Amino acid sequence: MEPRQITVIQASAVLVSTIIGVGVLALPLFAVRAADSGGPLVTFLAILLAFVGLSLITWLGIRFPDQSIISYSEVIIGKWLAWLGSLFIISFFAVLTSLTAREFGEVVVTSVLKSTPVEVTVIVMLLLAAISTRHGINTFAHIHTFYVPFLLIPVLVIAALSLKNAEAINLLPIWGNEQSGILKGTLTIAALFQGAFILTAVIPAMKHPEKAMKASFWGMAIAGGLYIIIVAATISVFGSEEIKQLLWPTLELAKATSLPANILERLDAAFLAVWVTAVFTTLFSSYFFTIYAISHLFRLREHKLFSYFILPFVFVMAMLPKSIIQMYQIIEDVGRIGLIITIVYPGLLLAVSILRKKRGNRVADKKVDQSN
């Protein structure tokens, strides 16, 4: 096991760069379909729901500071039930990785490389993720921390510059015209935050695992705040009815935004460069967590063995959707089902661990400090 080196800031950075990913392009569309002008409200409700799930896994991580969810679930509910739960987790994140890669491929071949087969863009991104995951958890955290400023600053600049075309009336009424879709929309958008589950792998490597809740709060606040800004900016510029006709509203927002004095008339090229980085960090996390969970399930010391082993399986799953429309339908369905794995399952584990008074080794981090 690697020494505990990850700080609270690094853990927050991992959460931010993992959550902000491929879904940012279609996010305003999901929000508007749910509640028209109430998109920011739906996004806020989704953030609250996602934070509940993140709080559960953080609390579990603090109770078992030297173990991952794959390990401590066996302590809490027994080996066979835990194995079943772990297999669902691994399968879900493998599917999530494949869908992220496919969505990336579709956007690239539609917007930029129009003559390139989607298979090429998908396999290149998966190979990049596979190579990167051969490093340990501390290097993993450093990579995420490095990329966070490149994700946050450009998106905030684009959102701020777009406000010159904004109409505040497009955001009224705040609760939307149709409340019947709010629940479904909340679940769909909350699914975009499921990458935060990576924290279960990060906590055992944190210098101070007892401060993990602080990292969770800031990670969710920064990523969630950015999502609300994107949704509000897009709706205020285009209006809810026009957004329903767009496949990737956030990309259209970047196209409609220019720098002062027309230094750059359209910012979509710059935004796509940032978006590619965001996709990589999200894919990197889900791929890393998949092989990390497999190695822990089989009690292996290294996860490198599976870096290339799962690549063909993930690639085949990525190519299964026959069209963009079918892909997004699968993404929505898988995302909502995944909430059972990322919120309900940790909730059950936490409840059982409290009832059975199960805890991990509280002095694990003190022993590490003494040995340093």
PDB file of C-alpha atoms in Angstrom, residues 37-267:
ATOM      1  CA  SER A  37     -36.909  27.755 -17.037  1.00  0.00           C
ATOM      2  CA  GLY A  38     -36.622  25.867 -13.737  1.00  0.00           C
ATOM      3  CA  GLY A  39     -33.420  24.200 -14.993  1.00  0.00           C
ATOM      4  CA  PRO A  40     -31.148  25.836 -12.370  1.00  0.00           C
ATOM      5  CA  LEU A  41     -33.538  24.713  -9.601  1.00  0.00           C
ATOM      6  CA  VAL A  42     -33.509  21.107 -10.863  1.00  0.00           C
ATOM      7  CA  THR A  43     -29.720  21.229 -11.066  1.00  0.00           C
ATOM      8  CA  PHE A  44     -29.549  22.489  -7.477  1.00  0.00           C
ATOM      9  CA  LEU A  45     -31.844  19.673  -6.273  1.00  0.00           C
ATOM     10  CA  ALA A  46     -29.648  17.160  -8.137  1.00  0.00           C
ATOM     11  CA  ILE A  47     -26.561  18.570  -6.407  1.00  0.00           C
ATOM     12  CA  LEU A  48     -28.241  18.107  -3.008  1.00  0.00           C
ATOM     13  CA  LEU A  49     -29.120  14.494  -3.858  1.00  0.00           C
ATOM     14  CA  ALA A  50     -25.595  13.809  -5.135  1.00  0.00           C
ATOM     15  CA  PHE A  51     -24.130  15.346  -1.976  1.00  0.00           C
ATOM     16  CA  VAL A  52     -26.237  12.985   0.152  1.00  0.00           C
ATOM     17  CA  GLY A  53     -24.648  10.037  -1.688  1.00  0.00           C
ATOM     18  CA  LEU A  54     -21.163  11.558  -1.400  1.00  0.00           C
ATOM     19  CA  SER A  55     -21.687  12.184   2.326  1.00  0.00           C
ATOM     20  CA  LEU A  56     -22.617   8.519   2.852  1.00  0.00           C
ATOM     21  CA  ILE A  57     -19.451   7.178   1.205  1.00  0.00           C
ATOM     22  CA  THR A  58     -17.360   9.820   2.991  1.00  0.00           C
ATOM     23  CA  TRP A  59     -18.805   8.841   6.358  1.00  0.00           C
ATOM     24  CA  LEU A  60     -18.087   5.201   5.573  1.00  0.00           C
ATOM     25  CA  GLY A  61     -14.541   6.105   4.555  1.00  0.00           C
ATOM     26  CA  ILE A  62     -13.986   7.923   7.843  1.00  0.00           C
ATOM     27  CA  ARG A  63     -15.253   4.846   9.780  1.00  0.00           C
ATOM     28  CA  PHE A  64     -12.873   2.600   7.802  1.00  0.00           C
ATOM     29  CA  PRO A  65      -9.930   4.950   7.057  1.00  0.00           C
ATOM     30  CA  ASP A  66      -7.491   2.276   5.859  1.00  0.00           C
ATOM     31  CA  GLN A  67      -9.849   0.289   3.600  1.00  0.00           C
ATOM     32  CA  SER A  68     -11.715   0.746   0.326  1.00  0.00           C
ATOM     33  CA  ILE A  69     -15.445   0.052  -0.066  1.00  0.00           C
ATOM     34  CA  ILE A  70     -14.576  -3.320  -1.639  1.00  0.00           C
ATOM     35  CA  SER A  71     -12.754  -4.339   1.557  1.00  0.00           C
ATOM     36  CA  TYR A  72     -14.914  -2.905   4.313  1.00  0.00           C
ATOM     37  CA  SER A  73     -18.177  -4.066   2.732  1.00  0.00           C
ATOM     38  CA  GLU A  74     -17.030  -7.638   3.524  1.00  0.00           C
ATOM     39  CA  VAL A  75     -16.529  -6.643   7.160  1.00  0.00           C
ATOM     40  CA  ILE A  76     -19.987  -5.062   7.320  1.00  0.00           C
ATOM     41  CA  ILE A  77     -22.272  -7.507   5.463  1.00  0.00           C
ATOM     42  CA  GLY A  78     -20.191 -10.649   4.950  1.00  0.00           C
ATOM     43  CA  LYS A  79     -18.066 -11.931   2.073  1.00  0.00           C
ATOM     44  CA  TRP A  80     -20.713 -13.231  -0.356  1.00  0.00           C
ATOM     45  CA  LEU A  81     -23.121 -10.296  -0.184  1.00  0.00           C
ATOM     46  CA  ALA A  82     -20.160  -7.918  -0.384  1.00  0.00           C
ATOM     47  CA  TRP A  83     -18.816  -9.761  -3.448  1.00  0.00           C
ATOM     48  CA  LEU A  84     -22.176  -9.347  -5.151  1.00  0.00           C
ATOM     49  CA  GLY A  85     -22.246  -5.639  -4.325  1.00  0.00           C
ATOM     50  CA  SER A  86     -18.657  -5.212  -5.486  1.00  0.00           C
ATOM     51  CA  LEU A  87     -19.383  -6.944  -8.809  1.00  0.00           C
ATOM     52  CA  PHE A  88     -22.272  -4.523  -9.408  1.00  0.00           C
ATOM     53  CA  ILE A  89     -19.975  -1.570  -8.614  1.00  0.00           C
ATOM     54  CA  ILE A  90     -17.234  -2.821 -10.966  1.00  0.00           C
ATOM     55  CA  SER A  91     -19.716  -3.555 -13.776  1.00  0.00           C
ATOM     56  CA  PHE A  92     -21.366  -0.150 -13.376  1.00  0.00           C
ATOM     57  CA  PHE A  93     -18.109   1.793 -13.573  1.00  0.00           C
ATOM     58  CA  ALA A  94     -16.921  -0.265 -16.540  1.00  0.00           C
ATOM     59  CA  VAL A  95     -20.162   0.641 -18.356  1.00  0.00           C
ATOM     60  CA  LEU A  96     -19.811   4.279 -17.248  1.00  0.00           C
ATOM     61  CA  THR A  97     -16.274   4.339 -18.689  1.00  0.00           C
ATOM     62  CA  SER A  98     -17.470   2.931 -22.007  1.00  0.00           C
ATOM     63  CA  LEU A  99     -20.353   5.428 -22.305  1.00  0.00           C
ATOM     64  CA  THR A 100     -18.066   8.349 -21.472  1.00  0.00           C
ATOM     65  CA  ALA A 101     -15.636   7.257 -24.193  1.00  0.00           C
ATOM     66  CA  ARG A 102     -18.446   6.817 -26.726  1.00  0.00           C
ATOM     67  CA  GLU A 103     -19.988  10.219 -25.973  1.00  0.00           C
ATOM     68  CA  PHE A 104     -16.564  11.806 -26.370  1.00  0.00           C
ATOM     69  CA  GLY A 105     -16.125  10.062 -29.724  1.00  0.00           C
ATOM     70  CA  GLU A 106     -19.525  11.204 -30.992  1.00  0.00           C
ATOM     71  CA  VAL A 107     -18.903  14.857 -30.099  1.00  0.00           C
ATOM     72  CA  VAL A 108     -15.440  14.880 -31.692  1.00  0.00           C
ATOM     73  CA  VAL A 109     -16.493  13.271 -34.994  1.00  0.00           C
ATOM     74  CA  THR A 110     -19.609  15.474 -35.186  1.00  0.00           C
ATOM     75  CA  SER A 111     -17.953  18.796 -34.338  1.00  0.00           C
ATOM     76  CA  VAL A 112     -14.272  18.570 -35.303  1.00  0.00           C
ATOM     77  CA  LEU A 113     -12.962  15.433 -37.035  1.00  0.00           C
ATOM     78  CA  LYS A 114     -15.905  14.803 -39.345  1.00  0.00           C
ATOM     79  CA  SER A 115     -14.088  12.282 -41.565  1.00  0.00           C
ATOM     80  CA  THR A 116     -12.659  10.234 -38.695  1.00  0.00           C
ATOM     81  CA  PRO A 117     -14.417   6.988 -37.668  1.00  0.00           C
ATOM     82  CA  VAL A 118     -15.858   7.198 -34.161  1.00  0.00           C
ATOM     83  CA  GLU A 119     -14.030   3.953 -33.290  1.00  0.00           C
ATOM     84  CA  VAL A 120     -10.674   5.715 -33.704  1.00  0.00           C
ATOM     85  CA  THR A 121     -11.464   8.570 -31.310  1.00  0.00           C
ATOM     86  CA  VAL A 122     -12.919   6.156 -28.745  1.00  0.00           C
ATOM     87  CA  ILE A 123      -9.937   3.776 -28.763  1.00  0.00           C
ATOM     88  CA  VAL A 124      -7.423   6.665 -28.576  1.00  0.00           C
ATOM     89  CA  MET A 125      -9.083   8.104 -25.466  1.00  0.00           C
ATOM     90  CA  LEU A 126      -9.378   4.658 -23.840  1.00  0.00           C
ATOM     91  CA  LEU A 127      -5.707   3.911 -24.564  1.00  0.00           C
ATOM     92  CA  LEU A 128      -4.711   7.241 -23.029  1.00  0.00           C
ATOM     93  CA  ALA A 129      -6.722   6.389 -19.901  1.00  0.00           C
ATOM     94  CA  ALA A 130      -5.307   2.833 -19.756  1.00  0.00           C
ATOM     95  CA  ILE A 131      -1.706   4.094 -19.932  1.00  0.00           C
ATOM     96  CA  SER A 132      -2.347   6.747 -17.276  1.00  0.00           C
ATOM     97  CA  THR A 133      -3.946   4.294 -14.835  1.00  0.00           C
ATOM     98  CA  ARG A 134      -0.745   2.273 -14.527  1.00  0.00           C
ATOM     99  CA  HIS A 135       0.463   4.737 -11.886  1.00  0.00           C
ATOM    100  CA  GLY A 136      -0.438   4.688  -8.200  1.00  0.00           C
ATOM    101  CA  ILE A 137      -3.140   6.606  -6.335  1.00  0.00           C
ATOM    102  CA  ASN A 138      -0.806   9.455  -5.326  1.00  0.00           C
ATOM    103  CA  THR A 139       0.205  10.135  -8.943  1.00  0.00           C
ATOM    104  CA  PHE A 140      -3.488   9.856  -9.845  1.00  0.00           C
ATOM    105  CA  ALA A 141      -4.290  12.672  -7.371  1.00  0.00           C
ATOM    106  CA  HIS A 142      -1.412  14.855  -8.669  1.00  0.00           C
ATOM    107  CA  ILE A 143      -2.669  14.561 -12.270  1.00  0.00           C
ATOM    108  CA  HIS A 144      -6.171  15.659 -11.256  1.00  0.00           C
ATOM    109  CA  THR A 145      -4.848  18.570  -9.184  1.00  0.00           C
ATOM    110  CA  PHE A 146      -2.756  19.777 -12.129  1.00  0.00           C
ATOM    111  CA  TYR A 147      -5.742  19.871 -14.504  1.00  0.00           C
ATOM    112  CA  VAL A 148      -8.332  21.571 -12.237  1.00  0.00           C
ATOM    113  CA  PRO A 149      -7.389  25.217 -13.046  1.00  0.00           C
ATOM    114  CA  PHE A 150      -7.510  24.415 -16.786  1.00  0.00           C
ATOM    115  CA  LEU A 151     -11.091  23.190 -16.321  1.00  0.00           C
ATOM    116  CA  LEU A 152     -12.520  25.870 -14.048  1.00  0.00           C
ATOM    117  CA  ILE A 153     -11.052  29.147 -15.332  1.00  0.00           C
ATOM    118  CA  PRO A 154     -11.984  28.889 -19.072  1.00  0.00           C
ATOM    119  CA  VAL A 155     -15.542  27.704 -18.347  1.00  0.00           C
ATOM    120  CA  LEU A 156     -16.099  30.532 -15.846  1.00  0.00           C
ATOM    121  CA  VAL A 157     -14.728  33.052 -18.379  1.00  0.00           C
ATOM    122  CA  ILE A 158     -17.040  31.768 -21.127  1.00  0.00           C
ATOM    123  CA  ALA A 159     -20.052  31.848 -18.779  1.00  0.00           C
ATOM    124  CA  ALA A 160     -19.196  35.420 -17.682  1.00  0.00           C
ATOM    125  CA  LEU A 161     -18.705  36.664 -21.252  1.00  0.00           C
ATOM    126  CA  SER A 162     -21.973  35.075 -22.363  1.00  0.00           C
ATOM    127  CA  LEU A 163     -23.921  37.247 -19.915  1.00  0.00           C
ATOM    128  CA  LYS A 164     -23.797  40.206 -22.326  1.00  0.00           C
ATOM    129  CA  ASN A 165     -26.295  38.245 -24.475  1.00  0.00           C
ATOM    130  CA  ALA A 166     -28.391  37.131 -21.490  1.00  0.00           C
ATOM    131  CA  GLU A 167     -32.040  37.904 -20.835  1.00  0.00           C
ATOM    132  CA  ALA A 168     -32.998  37.481 -17.186  1.00  0.00           C
ATOM    133  CA  ILE A 169     -36.653  36.935 -18.131  1.00  0.00           C
ATOM    134  CA  ASN A 170     -35.678  33.563 -19.672  1.00  0.00           C
ATOM    135  CA  LEU A 171     -35.033  32.290 -16.136  1.00  0.00           C
ATOM    136  CA  LEU A 172     -38.605  33.006 -14.993  1.00  0.00           C
ATOM    137  CA  PRO A 173     -40.537  31.399 -13.416  1.00  0.00           C
ATOM    138  CA  ILE A 174     -37.732  30.029 -11.234  1.00  0.00           C
ATOM    139  CA  TRP A 175     -39.614  26.766 -10.522  1.00  0.00           C
ATOM    140  CA  GLY A 176     -40.410  26.229 -14.213  1.00  0.00           C
ATOM    141  CA  ASN A 177     -43.621  25.836 -16.152  1.00  0.00           C
ATOM    142  CA  GLU A 178     -43.980  22.078 -15.687  1.00  0.00           C
ATOM    143  CA  GLN A 179     -43.242  20.471 -12.327  1.00  0.00           C
ATOM    144  CA  SER A 180     -44.073  16.880 -13.313  1.00  0.00           C
ATOM    145  CA  GLY A 181     -40.597  16.250 -14.751  1.00  0.00           C
ATOM    146  CA  ILE A 182     -38.615  17.646 -11.825  1.00  0.00           C
ATOM    147  CA  LEU A 183     -38.076  14.305 -10.060  1.00  0.00           C
ATOM    148  CA  LYS A 184     -36.941  12.508 -13.210  1.00  0.00           C
ATOM    149  CA  GLY A 185     -34.715  15.435 -14.160  1.00  0.00           C
ATOM    150  CA  THR A 186     -33.195  15.567 -10.677  1.00  0.00           C
ATOM    151  CA  LEU A 187     -32.271  11.873 -10.904  1.00  0.00           C
ATOM    152  CA  THR A 188     -30.844  12.288 -14.426  1.00  0.00           C
ATOM    153  CA  ILE A 189     -28.635  15.237 -13.457  1.00  0.00           C
ATOM    154  CA  ALA A 190     -27.615  13.668 -10.126  1.00  0.00           C
ATOM    155  CA  ALA A 191     -26.281  10.747 -12.184  1.00  0.00           C
ATOM    156  CA  LEU A 192     -23.704  13.134 -13.697  1.00  0.00           C
ATOM    157  CA  PHE A 193     -22.078  13.355 -10.236  1.00  0.00           C
ATOM    158  CA  GLN A 194     -21.570   9.608  -9.790  1.00  0.00           C
ATOM    159  CA  GLY A 195     -17.874   9.859 -10.573  1.00  0.00           C
ATOM    160  CA  ALA A 196     -17.548  11.248  -7.024  1.00  0.00           C
ATOM    161  CA  PHE A 197     -17.601   7.584  -5.931  1.00  0.00           C
ATOM    162  CA  ILE A 198     -13.852   7.680  -6.660  1.00  0.00           C
ATOM    163  CA  LEU A 199     -13.504   9.150  -3.162  1.00  0.00           C
ATOM    164  CA  THR A 200     -13.812   5.600  -1.745  1.00  0.00           C
ATOM    165  CA  ALA A 201     -10.409   4.892  -3.324  1.00  0.00           C
ATOM    166  CA  VAL A 202      -8.908   8.248  -2.327  1.00  0.00           C
ATOM    167  CA  ILE A 203      -9.747   8.270   1.424  1.00  0.00           C
ATOM    168  CA  PRO A 204      -7.432   5.320   2.324  1.00  0.00           C
ATOM    169  CA  ALA A 205      -4.525   7.308   0.829  1.00  0.00           C
ATOM    170  CA  MET A 206      -5.347  10.638   2.519  1.00  0.00           C
ATOM    171  CA  LYS A 207      -2.945  12.084   5.115  1.00  0.00           C
ATOM    172  CA  HIS A 208      -5.915  12.951   7.318  1.00  0.00           C
ATOM    173  CA  PRO A 209      -8.894  10.731   6.380  1.00  0.00           C
ATOM    174  CA  GLU A 210     -10.926  12.270   9.203  1.00  0.00           C
ATOM    175  CA  LYS A 211     -11.030  15.496   7.120  1.00  0.00           C
ATOM    176  CA  ALA A 212     -12.558  13.742   4.106  1.00  0.00           C
ATOM    177  CA  MET A 213     -15.957  15.411   4.681  1.00  0.00           C
ATOM    178  CA  LYS A 214     -14.321  18.807   4.183  1.00  0.00           C
ATOM    179  CA  ALA A 215     -12.931  17.615   0.832  1.00  0.00           C
ATOM    180  CA  SER A 216     -16.378  16.276  -0.115  1.00  0.00           C
ATOM    181  CA  PHE A 217     -18.088  19.563   0.664  1.00  0.00           C
ATOM    182  CA  TRP A 218     -15.664  21.712  -1.326  1.00  0.00           C
ATOM    183  CA  GLY A 219     -15.480  19.276  -4.222  1.00  0.00           C
ATOM    184  CA  MET A 220     -19.259  19.163  -4.565  1.00  0.00           C
ATOM    185  CA  ALA A 221     -19.670  22.922  -3.960  1.00  0.00           C
ATOM    186  CA  ILE A 222     -17.184  23.886  -6.690  1.00  0.00           C
ATOM    187  CA  ALA A 223     -18.357  21.339  -9.287  1.00  0.00           C
ATOM    188  CA  GLY A 224     -22.036  21.890  -8.459  1.00  0.00           C
ATOM    189  CA  GLY A 225     -21.661  25.664  -8.496  1.00  0.00           C
ATOM    190  CA  LEU A 226     -20.069  25.477 -11.951  1.00  0.00           C
ATOM    191  CA  TYR A 227     -22.929  23.290 -13.207  1.00  0.00           C
ATOM    192  CA  ILE A 228     -25.553  25.757 -11.947  1.00  0.00           C
ATOM    193  CA  ILE A 229     -23.679  28.654 -13.597  1.00  0.00           C
ATOM    194  CA  ILE A 230     -23.557  26.773 -16.931  1.00  0.00           C
ATOM    195  CA  VAL A 231     -27.275  25.910 -16.833  1.00  0.00           C
ATOM    196  CA  ALA A 232     -28.327  29.433 -15.787  1.00  0.00           C
ATOM    197  CA  ALA A 233     -26.104  31.097 -18.410  1.00  0.00           C
ATOM    198  CA  THR A 234     -27.312  28.821 -21.221  1.00  0.00           C
ATOM    199  CA  ILE A 235     -31.016  29.265 -20.379  1.00  0.00           C
ATOM    200  CA  SER A 236     -30.658  33.048 -19.978  1.00  0.00           C
ATOM    201  CA  VAL A 237     -29.010  33.334 -23.414  1.00  0.00           C
ATOM    202  CA  PHE A 238     -31.110  30.917 -25.487  1.00  0.00           C
ATOM    203  CA  GLY A 239     -34.345  30.392 -23.547  1.00  0.00           C
ATOM    204  CA  SER A 240     -35.742  26.984 -22.651  1.00  0.00           C
ATOM    205  CA  GLU A 241     -37.653  26.353 -25.894  1.00  0.00           C
ATOM    206  CA  GLU A 242     -34.627  26.931 -28.132  1.00  0.00           C
ATOM    207  CA  ILE A 243     -32.427  24.725 -25.938  1.00  0.00           C
ATOM    208  CA  LYS A 244     -34.824  21.809 -26.531  1.00  0.00           C
ATOM    209  CA  GLN A 245     -33.833  21.949 -30.207  1.00  0.00           C
ATOM    210  CA  LEU A 246     -30.093  21.762 -29.436  1.00  0.00           C
ATOM    211  CA  LEU A 247     -28.136  18.561 -28.843  1.00  0.00           C
ATOM    212  CA  TRP A 248     -25.216  20.194 -27.002  1.00  0.00           C
ATOM    213  CA  PRO A 249     -26.395  23.574 -25.649  1.00  0.00           C
ATOM    214  CA  THR A 250     -23.168  24.346 -23.755  1.00  0.00           C
ATOM    215  CA  LEU A 251     -21.173  24.091 -26.985  1.00  0.00           C
ATOM    216  CA  GLU A 252     -23.662  26.435 -28.672  1.00  0.00           C
ATOM    217  CA  LEU A 253     -23.180  28.882 -25.782  1.00  0.00           C
ATOM    218  CA  ALA A 254     -19.436  28.893 -26.465  1.00  0.00           C
ATOM    219  CA  LYS A 255     -20.121  29.504 -30.182  1.00  0.00           C
ATOM    220  CA  ALA A 256     -22.341  32.471 -29.345  1.00  0.00           C
ATOM    221  CA  THR A 257     -19.740  34.024 -27.029  1.00  0.00           C
ATOM    222  CA  SER A 258     -16.841  36.225 -28.111  1.00  0.00           C
ATOM    223  CA  LEU A 259     -13.936  37.924 -26.368  1.00  0.00           C
ATOM    224  CA  PRO A 260     -14.035  41.744 -26.000  1.00  0.00           C
ATOM    225  CA  ALA A 261     -12.948  43.657 -29.139  1.00  0.00           C
ATOM    226  CA  ASN A 262     -13.642  40.459 -31.132  1.00  0.00           C
ATOM    227  CA  ILE A 263     -10.165  39.049 -30.414  1.00  0.00           C
ATOM    228  CA  LEU A 264     -11.879  35.674 -30.797  1.00  0.00           C
ATOM    229  CA  GLU A 265     -15.313  35.801 -32.420  1.00  0.00           C
ATOM    230  CA  ARG A 266     -16.223  32.287 -31.269  1.00  0.00           C
ATOM    231  CA  LEU A 267     -14.937  30.434 -28.247  1.00  0.00           C
TER     232      LEU A 267
END
